[in-house]
XYZ file of C-alpha atoms in Angstrom:
394
model
C 0.442 -0.306 -0.414
C 2.164 3.104 -1.126
C 0.762 5.694 1.427
C 0.661 3.280 4.201
C 4.236 2.388 3.061
C 5.243 6.197 4.385
C 1.924 6.686 6.449
C 1.035 5.289 10.183
C -1.443 7.913 10.583
C -2.250 11.473 10.343
C -3.354 13.395 13.860
C -3.585 17.043 14.496
C -1.779 18.368 17.497
C -2.234 21.451 18.908
C 0.351 23.898 19.526
C 0.862 27.818 19.262
C -2.922 28.244 19.377
C -3.548 25.834 16.108
C -2.845 22.444 15.307
C -0.757 20.863 12.393
C -1.446 17.320 10.423
C 1.164 15.464 10.760
C 2.407 12.237 8.361
C 4.710 9.639 10.451
C 6.373 7.436 8.114
C 6.060 3.356 8.121
C 7.038 0.676 6.971
C 6.083 -1.366 3.558
C 2.738 -2.995 4.754
C 1.211 -4.970 2.232
C -2.533 -5.112 2.164
C -4.516 -8.121 3.056
C -8.099 -7.149 2.508
C -10.919 -9.279 4.714
C -12.968 -11.702 1.791
C -15.937 -9.483 2.335
C -13.971 -6.260 2.346
C -12.128 -7.259 -1.674
C -14.428 -5.058 -3.721
C -14.570 -2.336 -1.256
C -10.571 -2.115 -1.005
C -9.463 -2.452 -4.441
C -9.787 1.500 -4.997
C -6.994 1.473 -2.053
C -4.499 -1.015 -3.308
C -2.352 1.333 -3.445
C -2.779 2.497 0.294
C -5.247 5.495 -0.611
C -7.681 6.379 1.987
C -9.764 8.191 -0.055
C -12.969 8.703 1.689
C -14.074 8.870 5.666
C -13.920 5.800 6.849
C -11.286 4.254 4.585
C -14.569 3.174 2.226
C -18.372 3.013 2.085
C -18.686 0.693 4.560
C -17.213 3.303 6.869
C -15.446 0.349 9.571
C -11.941 2.844 9.520
C -10.082 -0.210 9.454
C -7.503 -0.017 7.595
C -5.644 -3.810 6.322
C -1.819 -3.682 6.371
C 1.131 -5.145 7.684
C 4.614 -3.786 9.627
C 2.672 -0.629 10.886
C 4.472 1.185 13.383
C 2.857 1.613 16.755
C 5.684 4.076 18.400
C 6.197 7.930 17.436
C 7.005 10.923 19.391
C 5.624 14.171 17.731
C 8.226 16.016 18.843
C 7.684 19.884 20.458
C 7.054 23.244 19.022
C 8.052 26.761 19.727
C 5.753 28.413 21.495
C 6.007 31.621 19.788
C 6.797 31.026 16.630
C 4.530 27.924 16.287
C 7.778 26.117 14.142
C 7.801 22.575 14.510
C 11.226 21.231 16.110
C 11.568 18.357 13.924
C 14.907 17.292 15.752
C 12.549 16.663 19.015
C 10.538 14.391 16.941
C 10.922 10.142 15.986
C 9.209 8.523 13.341
C 6.730 11.700 12.100
C 7.988 12.622 8.234
C 6.509 16.105 8.303
C 4.089 18.528 10.083
C 1.860 21.176 8.120
C 0.200 23.735 9.918
C -3.944 23.550 10.252
C -6.346 26.018 11.440
C -7.334 26.542 14.621
C -10.181 23.611 14.448
C -10.188 20.688 12.702
C -12.897 18.406 12.375
C -12.555 17.186 8.656
C -10.908 13.628 8.487
C -7.392 13.007 6.213
C -8.202 11.471 2.996
C -5.357 10.607 1.113
C -5.577 9.882 -2.667
C -2.978 9.614 -5.609
C -0.197 11.641 -3.601
C -2.526 14.128 -2.084
C -3.629 14.575 1.009
C -6.894 16.713 1.858
C -7.862 17.970 5.146
C -10.930 20.152 6.313
C -10.315 23.245 8.960
C -10.915 26.668 9.544
C -8.858 29.576 8.486
C -6.205 29.563 11.185
C -2.821 28.709 9.442
C -3.710 32.073 6.996
C -2.334 30.427 4.422
C -3.328 32.533 1.452
C -2.658 36.233 1.324
C -5.993 37.508 0.341
C -7.354 35.554 3.534
C -5.760 36.043 6.519
C -5.859 34.202 9.631
C -7.877 36.334 12.045
C -10.675 35.766 8.602
C -13.356 33.655 9.536
C -13.205 30.688 6.871
C -14.343 26.840 6.092
C -10.751 25.771 4.340
C -10.605 22.617 2.412
C -6.154 21.829 2.378
C -4.152 19.786 -0.149
C -0.526 18.739 1.040
C 1.734 16.889 -0.971
C 1.860 13.382 0.556
C 5.826 13.419 0.038
C 6.910 16.522 1.560
C 3.829 17.987 3.667
C 4.006 21.300 1.091
C 0.540 22.868 0.922
C -0.963 22.627 -2.524
C -3.926 24.702 -2.706
C -7.055 25.766 -0.225
C -10.249 25.879 -1.245
C -11.992 28.646 0.723
C -15.844 29.091 2.186
C -16.564 32.816 3.248
C -19.214 32.667 6.378
C -22.611 32.796 5.254
C -24.176 35.995 6.107
C -26.873 34.522 8.416
C -24.642 33.738 10.946
C -24.174 31.384 13.714
C -27.763 29.190 12.854
C -26.205 27.856 10.039
C -22.697 28.339 9.903
C -20.953 28.408 13.591
C -18.053 30.507 13.696
C -14.328 29.164 13.769
C -15.543 25.317 12.932
C -14.103 25.073 9.163
C -15.256 22.656 6.757
C -16.846 19.639 9.112
C -16.684 17.352 6.643
C -13.636 14.435 5.123
C -13.748 14.660 1.588
C -14.363 11.663 -1.385
C -11.318 11.743 -3.941
C -10.954 9.666 -6.777
C -9.055 9.739 -9.482
C -8.620 13.533 -10.664
C -11.533 14.731 -8.633
C -12.785 15.271 -5.204
C -16.308 16.120 -4.125
C -17.441 17.625 -0.211
C -19.602 19.234 1.505
C -19.073 22.985 2.176
C -19.807 25.188 5.693
C -22.300 26.719 3.361
C -24.528 23.675 2.692
C -22.538 23.288 -1.070
C -21.780 20.510 -2.184
C -18.610 20.973 -4.327
C -16.823 18.929 -6.848
C -13.027 20.033 -7.243
C -9.960 19.415 -9.741
C -8.039 17.476 -7.311
C -4.775 19.169 -8.990
C -5.804 22.535 -8.165
C -4.462 24.765 -10.645
C -1.164 23.391 -10.817
C -2.000 21.556 -14.396
C -2.564 24.522 -16.081
C -6.283 24.632 -16.475
C -9.467 25.667 -15.342
C -11.460 22.838 -15.378
C -15.427 23.444 -15.833
C -18.267 24.296 -16.159
C -17.623 25.974 -13.111
C -15.728 28.964 -13.710
C -15.974 31.574 -11.517
C -12.723 30.915 -9.018
C -11.958 34.798 -7.666
C -8.864 33.517 -9.748
C -6.411 30.555 -10.960
C -3.252 31.009 -8.543
C -2.066 27.955 -7.776
C -2.495 28.158 -4.387
C -6.302 28.460 -4.667
C -8.435 25.488 -5.470
C -10.060 24.651 -9.096
C -13.685 24.428 -8.798
C -15.925 21.913 -11.630
C -19.190 22.325 -10.215
C -21.313 23.670 -7.157
C -24.863 22.150 -5.855
C -25.823 24.758 -3.411
C -28.291 23.240 -1.256
C -29.493 25.880 0.913
C -30.857 27.830 -2.650
C -31.463 24.998 -4.714
C -33.244 22.914 -2.717
C -34.353 24.982 0.045
C -32.838 23.394 3.105
C -31.970 25.372 6.374
C -28.631 24.111 8.157
C -28.098 24.279 11.938
C -25.324 25.230 12.849
C -23.278 23.458 10.158
C -23.375 21.352 7.465
C -21.203 18.221 8.074
C -22.028 15.280 5.518
C -18.966 12.966 4.425
C -20.512 11.972 1.412
C -20.229 8.359 -0.493
C -20.069 7.842 -4.118
C -20.802 4.420 -5.928
C -20.073 4.341 -9.728
C -21.248 7.455 -11.131
C -23.698 8.707 -7.839
C -22.770 10.484 -4.889
C -25.259 10.265 -2.079
C -25.016 13.176 0.837
C -27.295 15.173 3.650
C -28.469 18.734 3.674
C -28.005 19.266 6.988
C -31.578 19.967 7.634
C -32.589 21.369 10.426
C -34.547 23.222 13.055
C -33.590 27.087 13.509
C -31.847 28.852 16.480
C -35.247 28.498 18.757
C -34.461 24.637 18.787
C -37.650 24.433 17.661
C -39.012 25.608 14.579
C -38.572 24.095 11.281
C -37.398 26.598 8.685
C -37.609 24.048 5.767
C -39.803 21.370 6.588
C -40.748 20.448 3.016
C -37.063 20.439 1.989
C -35.099 17.412 1.117
C -32.566 15.651 3.965
C -30.844 12.834 1.774
C -30.025 12.843 -1.423
C -28.821 11.364 -4.554
C -26.184 13.567 -7.479
C -24.396 12.806 -10.424
C -20.693 12.851 -9.764
C -19.724 14.332 -13.080
C -22.486 16.918 -13.400
C -24.308 18.223 -10.363
C -27.434 16.715 -11.241
C -29.629 15.838 -8.683
C -31.283 12.342 -9.687
C -33.447 12.138 -6.003
C -34.073 13.153 -2.957
C -36.366 12.259 0.025
C -37.282 14.160 2.618
C -38.666 10.941 5.109
C -37.202 13.340 9.072
C -39.638 15.987 7.627
C -41.477 17.375 10.597
C -40.020 14.973 12.807
C -36.416 16.570 12.716
C -34.994 16.836 16.436
C -31.945 18.934 16.086
C -29.590 18.741 13.246
C -28.958 16.271 10.428
C -24.626 15.922 10.419
C -24.467 11.927 9.979
C -23.121 10.349 6.814
C -24.492 7.371 4.981
C -22.507 4.025 4.475
C -23.174 1.619 1.105
C -23.036 -2.058 0.921
C -24.015 -4.759 -0.428
C -26.417 -6.312 1.867
C -28.726 -9.529 1.135
C -27.527 -9.439 -2.592
C -28.722 -5.927 -2.976
C -26.833 -2.290 -2.737
C -27.832 -0.595 -0.084
C -27.091 3.274 1.169
C -27.816 3.513 4.255
C -28.708 7.456 5.837
C -29.066 7.945 10.063
C -31.947 10.820 10.119
C -31.977 13.867 12.389
C -35.332 12.195 13.567
C -33.714 9.083 14.908
C -34.568 6.832 12.034
C -32.059 4.771 10.186
C -33.178 4.367 6.153
C -32.183 2.449 3.784
C -32.094 3.165 0.016
C -31.697 1.342 -3.142
C -28.714 1.982 -4.878
C -29.027 3.626 -7.832
C -30.833 6.274 -10.199
C -34.333 5.745 -8.727
C -35.339 6.469 -5.319
C -36.729 3.271 -3.545
C -36.575 2.629 -0.230
C -35.556 -0.545 1.725
C -36.221 -0.561 5.067
C -36.162 2.224 8.107
C -35.404 1.811 11.422
C -36.792 3.632 14.782
C -33.388 3.651 16.749
C -35.262 4.955 20.040
C -37.899 3.146 21.913
C -41.262 3.495 20.975
C -41.965 5.285 24.176
C -38.950 7.805 23.995
C -39.698 11.363 23.908
C -37.705 14.487 22.941
C -37.222 16.901 25.162
C -34.471 19.613 24.931
C -31.488 19.657 26.988
C -31.102 15.691 27.169
C -33.860 15.645 29.264
C -35.823 13.386 27.448
C -35.647 10.121 26.339
C -35.195 10.113 22.592
C -32.364 11.265 20.527
C -30.056 12.442 17.181
C -28.327 10.158 15.382
C -25.190 11.898 14.800
C -22.411 9.084 14.132
C -21.853 7.344 10.760
C -23.722 3.534 9.817
C -20.973 0.760 10.223
C -21.165 -2.270 7.981
C -19.699 -5.336 9.130
C -20.466 -8.871 8.334
C -23.652 -8.346 6.939
C -25.314 -6.044 9.939
C -25.671 -2.498 10.221
C -24.270 -0.490 13.251
C -25.361 2.460 14.532
C -24.895 4.604 18.315
C -27.508 7.090 19.283
C -26.550 10.396 20.860
C -26.598 13.848 20.461
C -24.789 17.183 20.694
C -23.251 17.154 24.239
C -23.419 21.311 24.593
C -27.530 20.032 25.040
C -26.919 17.434 27.713
C -25.490 13.648 27.439
C -28.995 12.096 26.309
C -29.926 8.473 26.086
C -27.634 6.442 24.236
C -28.090 3.130 22.446
C -26.248 1.164 20.146
C -28.233 -0.804 17.790
C -26.975 -4.135 15.449
C -29.838 -4.078 12.017
C -30.086 -7.454 10.001
C -30.697 -5.324 6.482
C -32.346 -8.122 5.073
C -35.600 -7.429 6.089
C -38.198 -4.894 4.530
C -40.222 -1.896 5.953
C -40.505 -1.039 9.297
C -38.215 -3.094 10.805
C -38.263 -1.379 14.641
C -38.162 -3.652 17.316
């Protein structure tokens, strides 16, 4: 696995009011995917980690051997923030991120992509004090910044775009393209090479400039303006892709009253042509039953002979659709007891699904919880049989 031969892992270390992305060198491991994961691992045989969870089943378990498990990240100059490499061990390079980084690192074709905020101030036109959602691309071998995609804050304020959160998803990368959910409630397709290839890929041509340290946008789907969604605090879905179809969520949620749903008829789940950005189908099942926000990410797997896309809704239900260009609901599952009730502040027994569904050994696993700022809440961990149909709730 090419990337894993040079990579033990990626981590962010708090330093000088910011964070660093660190690449840890490893030995030369060989992939040994489990039989059931062979198809998913096919695209990762070079050692790439092209999406949240590594593959569409979202199991976050890389298959590798001889991976080192000991390292020392070293020290940082507290005045300048400079990484002192001489004090480190088993670390190949470090690169500065923003002050908060929720977007998990993705590795594909010699590049590392990570979502963060603008605390690093990489671009001259956007000093570090300008709040942005940033997707950064680094050279996998050297840690050199290749380009930055910048999402300016929404004018509606923190109810839809909370300060300093940055890009809160992991992108999906494949070949010379990547796709991700911006902090502005958009799904964007970018040229993974940026403007380093000397071309402005389209149809989108409205970039502020074509500097090599900025992103080359291919197409944009603005879910707020085009689909009518109203994200609560942040759009955070790490999209999944099967063939030419991209699956994601709008993060549609409540307003700052935490009671009213401004866009009750807006979709939650959607399927998009990844090449053009055309919406193939949408679904608004959570609708009036959205509890708070919708920040989960979909998983994809063939289960019981049927390729399924598994979404976790903001109503506390899990929904599975048949993968493809036509919408077909296969089953749904209430991840809360039937007697559970939603009460603000964690005082109730009904809860959200923020976690990503995980597929393992033919079963779906999903955890229930909520935003800890609203209390601890009641938690559950469910195992679901995805071969059944209809309402499969207990």
